[in-house]
Amino acid sequence: MRAIPIAVTALVAALTLTACGDSGDDGGDNDTKATASAAATAACAIGQVALEAGPASEAPAAGDTGIVPFTITNSGDQCTLEGFPGVGLTAGDTSATVAGDEAAQPEKLTLAKDDTATFTITYVRGEAAGAESLDATTVKISLPGADTTKDFPWSYGPVAGKTGASEPDATVSPFQRAGD
C-alpha cells in the first residue's frame, strides 16, 4: 500500500520539474519574443495600408465647417499608428500644413492585418479666390515617421486661412480605431 503514495509523489515531482524552464538562457525563446515585440511596434507604412477618403460632409458655403474622414486598412504585418497623420494641402505652387487638433489626445493603436483606423480633417470653407483662402486641389497624407505621401484630390472647396492662405483654418484628428 505504501508504494502508491510514493509513486504519486514521484509523478508529481516529475511533472513539476518538467513545467519549470531551463535556467540557462540560449536566447531561443527570447529571440522569438523580441521578434514578435518588434513586429508589434513597427510603424505602419503607406505601402502596407489601404487609404480611402470620404464620404465627406462638405462645407456648403464660406464660413461653414466641413469634415473629410479617411479610413486606413492594414494589409500587411501587424503595425502601429501613433499620434497624428501628416496632412498637407496644395494649390499650384502653394502648400500648407494642417495642424493636429490640440484638444485631442492621441493613442497608440496596434493594427493586425485587415484592422482599420480612421482620422478626420475638419476645415472651414473659405471664399473662392479670396486672399485669405487656399484654393486647395490636392491633399497629401503621410503616416508618422515617414516622408512618403499618398495624394488625393481636394474637391471640397477653398479652405479659409486663420491669418492667411498659408495657415489653413483646418485640423486633423489623431488616429482612432474603427469598428467595434
mmCIF file of C-alpha atoms in Angstrom:
data_model
loop_
_atom_site.group_PDB
_atom_site.id
_atom_site.type_symbol
_atom_site.label_atom_id
_atom_site.label_comp_id
_atom_site.label_asym_id
_atom_site.label_seq_id
_atom_site.Cartn_x
_atom_site.Cartn_y
_atom_site.Cartn_z
ATOM 1 C CA MET A 1 0.000 0.000 0.000
ATOM 2 C CA ARG A 2 2.846 2.331 0.708
ATOM 3 C CA ALA A 3 4.080 2.105 -2.917
ATOM 4 C CA ILE A 4 1.098 4.067 -4.322
ATOM 5 C CA PRO A 5 1.747 7.296 -2.334
ATOM 6 C CA ILE A 6 5.465 7.144 -3.217
ATOM 7 C CA ALA A 7 4.634 6.618 -6.919
ATOM 8 C CA VAL A 8 2.165 9.518 -6.871
ATOM 9 C CA THR A 9 4.738 11.755 -5.138
ATOM 10 C CA ALA A 10 7.377 10.829 -7.713
ATOM 11 C CA LEU A 11 4.943 11.533 -10.576
ATOM 12 C CA VAL A 12 4.011 14.953 -9.154
ATOM 13 C CA ALA A 13 7.690 15.821 -8.683
ATOM 14 C CA ALA A 14 8.493 14.796 -12.263
ATOM 15 C CA LEU A 15 5.630 16.862 -13.670
ATOM 16 C CA THR A 16 6.652 19.879 -11.576
ATOM 17 C CA LEU A 17 10.235 19.706 -12.860
ATOM 18 C CA THR A 18 9.169 19.454 -16.500
ATOM 19 C CA ALA A 19 6.974 22.545 -16.055
ATOM 20 C CA CYS A 20 9.993 24.583 -14.945
ATOM 21 C CA GLY A 21 12.003 26.294 -17.655
ATOM 22 C CA ASP A 22 15.684 25.728 -18.246
ATOM 23 C CA SER A 23 17.659 28.211 -16.177
ATOM 24 C CA GLY A 24 20.226 28.503 -18.971
ATOM 25 C CA ASP A 25 19.479 31.264 -21.477
ATOM 26 C CA ASP A 26 20.152 30.123 -25.000
ATOM 27 C CA GLY A 27 18.140 33.094 -26.310
ATOM 28 C CA GLY A 28 15.738 30.921 -28.305
ATOM 29 C CA ASP A 29 12.555 31.947 -26.522
ATOM 30 C CA ASN A 30 13.787 35.492 -26.016
ATOM 31 C CA ASP A 31 14.597 35.862 -29.734
ATOM 32 C CA THR A 32 11.059 34.812 -30.640
ATOM 33 C CA LYS A 33 9.569 37.218 -28.102
ATOM 34 C CA ALA A 34 11.823 40.059 -29.288
ATOM 35 C CA THR A 35 10.834 39.445 -32.906
ATOM 36 C CA ALA A 36 7.134 39.433 -32.012
ATOM 37 C CA SER A 37 7.605 42.587 -29.949
ATOM 38 C CA ALA A 38 9.459 44.349 -32.776
ATOM 39 C CA ALA A 39 6.681 43.436 -35.210
ATOM 40 C CA ALA A 40 4.109 44.829 -32.769
ATOM 41 C CA THR A 41 5.916 48.148 -32.565
ATOM 42 C CA ALA A 42 6.841 48.628 -36.231
ATOM 43 C CA ALA A 43 5.212 51.781 -37.565
ATOM 44 C CA CYS A 44 2.630 51.357 -40.308
ATOM 45 C CA ALA A 45 3.881 52.441 -43.729
ATOM 46 C CA ILE A 46 1.873 53.930 -46.615
ATOM 47 C CA GLY A 47 2.879 50.959 -48.789
ATOM 48 C CA GLN A 48 1.323 48.407 -46.432
ATOM 49 C CA VAL A 49 -2.022 50.103 -45.866
ATOM 50 C CA ALA A 50 -5.018 50.952 -47.989
ATOM 51 C CA LEU A 51 -6.082 54.561 -47.513
ATOM 52 C CA GLU A 52 -9.530 55.796 -48.554
ATOM 53 C CA ALA A 53 -11.113 59.246 -48.360
ATOM 54 C CA GLY A 54 -14.769 60.008 -47.668
ATOM 55 C CA PRO A 55 -17.590 60.159 -47.862
ATOM 56 C CA ALA A 56 -17.154 63.784 -46.843
ATOM 57 C CA SER A 57 -19.518 66.265 -45.337
ATOM 58 C CA GLU A 58 -18.532 69.226 -47.490
ATOM 59 C CA ALA A 59 -18.904 72.741 -46.121
ATOM 60 C CA PRO A 60 -21.602 74.301 -48.357
ATOM 61 C CA ALA A 61 -20.624 77.976 -48.093
ATOM 62 C CA ALA A 62 -17.789 80.234 -46.924
ATOM 63 C CA GLY A 63 -17.554 80.203 -43.138
ATOM 64 C CA ASP A 64 -19.174 76.751 -42.812
ATOM 65 C CA THR A 65 -17.333 73.751 -41.395
ATOM 66 C CA GLY A 66 -16.799 70.535 -43.314
ATOM 67 C CA ILE A 67 -15.255 67.171 -42.465
ATOM 68 C CA VAL A 68 -13.358 64.696 -44.607
ATOM 69 C CA PRO A 69 -12.901 61.262 -42.999
ATOM 70 C CA PHE A 70 -10.146 58.845 -44.006
ATOM 71 C CA THR A 71 -10.015 55.101 -43.375
ATOM 72 C CA ILE A 72 -6.772 53.135 -43.096
ATOM 73 C CA THR A 73 -6.850 49.355 -43.546
ATOM 74 C CA ASN A 74 -3.700 47.414 -42.716
ATOM 75 C CA SER A 75 -2.921 44.926 -45.490
ATOM 76 C CA GLY A 76 0.490 43.871 -44.150
ATOM 77 C CA ASP A 77 2.042 42.605 -40.942
ATOM 78 C CA GLN A 78 0.949 43.957 -37.580
ATOM 79 C CA CYS A 79 1.981 47.599 -37.206
ATOM 80 C CA THR A 80 1.306 50.660 -35.079
ATOM 81 C CA LEU A 81 -0.080 54.137 -35.591
ATOM 82 C CA GLU A 82 0.690 56.784 -33.012
ATOM 83 C CA GLY A 83 -0.047 60.479 -32.978
ATOM 84 C CA PHE A 84 -1.428 62.343 -35.961
ATOM 85 C CA PRO A 85 -1.173 61.729 -39.680
ATOM 86 C CA GLY A 86 0.755 64.298 -41.672
ATOM 87 C CA VAL A 87 -1.648 66.366 -43.782
ATOM 88 C CA GLY A 88 -0.719 68.963 -46.355
ATOM 89 C CA LEU A 89 -2.916 70.948 -48.728
ATOM 90 C CA THR A 90 -1.593 72.201 -52.059
ATOM 91 C CA ALA A 91 -2.829 74.702 -54.601
ATOM 92 C CA GLY A 92 -0.426 75.042 -57.510
ATOM 93 C CA ASP A 93 2.935 76.094 -56.050
ATOM 94 C CA THR A 94 1.441 76.937 -52.648
ATOM 95 C CA SER A 95 1.281 74.370 -49.881
ATOM 96 C CA ALA A 96 0.185 74.469 -46.257
ATOM 97 C CA THR A 97 0.362 72.015 -43.375
ATOM 98 C CA VAL A 98 -2.775 71.087 -41.451
ATOM 99 C CA ALA A 99 -2.136 71.042 -37.694
ATOM 100 C CA GLY A 100 -3.183 68.298 -35.313
ATOM 101 C CA ASP A 101 -6.242 69.002 -33.163
ATOM 102 C CA GLU A 102 -4.752 70.404 -29.931
ATOM 103 C CA ALA A 103 -7.766 69.279 -27.882
ATOM 104 C CA ALA A 104 -7.361 65.614 -28.892
ATOM 105 C CA GLN A 105 -5.311 63.029 -27.009
ATOM 106 C CA PRO A 106 -3.619 60.619 -29.446
ATOM 107 C CA GLU A 107 -3.319 56.965 -28.501
ATOM 108 C CA LYS A 108 -1.023 54.259 -29.815
ATOM 109 C CA LEU A 109 -3.001 51.829 -31.978
ATOM 110 C CA THR A 110 -1.777 48.393 -32.965
ATOM 111 C CA LEU A 111 -3.319 47.154 -36.207
ATOM 112 C CA ALA A 112 -3.313 43.482 -37.110
ATOM 113 C CA LYS A 113 -3.766 42.517 -40.747
ATOM 114 C CA ASP A 114 -7.168 43.785 -42.021
ATOM 115 C CA ASP A 115 -7.732 46.031 -38.949
ATOM 116 C CA THR A 116 -8.876 49.570 -39.653
ATOM 117 C CA ALA A 117 -8.376 53.009 -38.155
ATOM 118 C CA THR A 118 -9.740 56.424 -39.060
ATOM 119 C CA PHE A 119 -8.852 60.085 -38.857
ATOM 120 C CA THR A 120 -10.724 63.216 -39.901
ATOM 121 C CA ILE A 121 -9.786 66.544 -41.431
ATOM 122 C CA THR A 122 -12.067 69.342 -40.202
ATOM 123 C CA TYR A 123 -11.912 72.582 -42.178
ATOM 124 C CA VAL A 124 -13.629 75.941 -42.580
ATOM 125 C CA ARG A 125 -14.575 76.787 -46.131
ATOM 126 C CA GLY A 126 -13.066 79.984 -47.474
ATOM 127 C CA GLU A 127 -14.042 82.456 -50.178
ATOM 128 C CA ALA A 128 -13.263 81.268 -53.705
ATOM 129 C CA ALA A 129 -10.146 83.089 -54.961
ATOM 130 C CA GLY A 130 -10.019 85.036 -51.682
ATOM 131 C CA ALA A 131 -6.664 86.386 -50.498
ATOM 132 C CA GLU A 132 -7.174 84.713 -47.100
ATOM 133 C CA SER A 133 -8.160 81.317 -48.611
ATOM 134 C CA LEU A 134 -6.238 78.415 -50.064
ATOM 135 C CA ASP A 135 -7.887 77.087 -53.237
ATOM 136 C CA ALA A 136 -6.594 73.589 -52.491
ATOM 137 C CA THR A 137 -6.571 70.987 -55.245
ATOM 138 C CA THR A 138 -4.673 68.178 -53.508
ATOM 139 C CA VAL A 139 -4.410 66.761 -50.001
ATOM 140 C CA LYS A 140 -1.221 64.849 -49.179
ATOM 141 C CA ILE A 141 -1.343 62.260 -46.390
ATOM 142 C CA SER A 142 1.661 60.727 -44.631
ATOM 143 C CA LEU A 143 1.925 58.382 -41.672
ATOM 144 C CA PRO A 144 4.060 59.184 -38.609
ATOM 145 C CA GLY A 145 7.762 58.615 -39.068
ATOM 146 C CA ALA A 146 7.691 58.563 -42.882
ATOM 147 C CA ASP A 147 8.037 61.085 -45.681
ATOM 148 C CA THR A 148 6.128 59.016 -48.235
ATOM 149 C CA THR A 149 2.742 60.528 -49.053
ATOM 150 C CA LYS A 150 -0.411 59.451 -50.758
ATOM 151 C CA ASP A 151 -2.214 62.178 -52.681
ATOM 152 C CA PHE A 152 -5.960 62.658 -53.020
ATOM 153 C CA PRO A 153 -7.873 65.276 -54.989
ATOM 154 C CA TRP A 154 -9.339 68.033 -52.792
ATOM 155 C CA SER A 155 -12.795 68.777 -54.172
ATOM 156 C CA TYR A 156 -14.345 70.284 -51.048
ATOM 157 C CA GLY A 157 -13.883 73.955 -51.869
ATOM 158 C CA PRO A 158 -11.323 76.538 -50.783
ATOM 159 C CA VAL A 159 -10.014 76.385 -47.226
ATOM 160 C CA ALA A 160 -10.182 79.551 -45.130
ATOM 161 C CA GLY A 161 -6.967 80.814 -43.614
ATOM 162 C CA LYS A 162 -6.523 81.724 -39.966
ATOM 163 C CA THR A 163 -4.159 84.576 -40.756
ATOM 164 C CA GLY A 164 -3.737 83.937 -44.476
ATOM 165 C CA ALA A 165 -3.725 81.165 -47.044
ATOM 166 C CA SER A 166 -0.507 79.654 -45.651
ATOM 167 C CA GLU A 167 -2.172 78.837 -42.310
ATOM 168 C CA PRO A 168 -5.361 76.920 -43.086
ATOM 169 C CA ASP A 169 -8.293 77.020 -40.687
ATOM 170 C CA ALA A 170 -8.263 73.231 -40.511
ATOM 171 C CA THR A 171 -7.224 70.460 -38.109
ATOM 172 C CA VAL A 172 -6.626 66.743 -38.314
ATOM 173 C CA SER A 173 -7.727 64.298 -35.621
ATOM 174 C CA PRO A 174 -5.465 61.605 -34.189
ATOM 175 C CA PHE A 175 -5.841 58.016 -35.350
ATOM 176 C CA GLN A 176 -8.841 56.213 -33.884
ATOM 177 C CA ARG A 177 -9.770 52.550 -34.030
ATOM 178 C CA ALA A 178 -12.598 51.906 -36.485
ATOM 179 C CA GLY A 179 -15.472 49.486 -35.995
ATOM 180 C CA ASP A 180 -16.367 47.548 -32.881
#
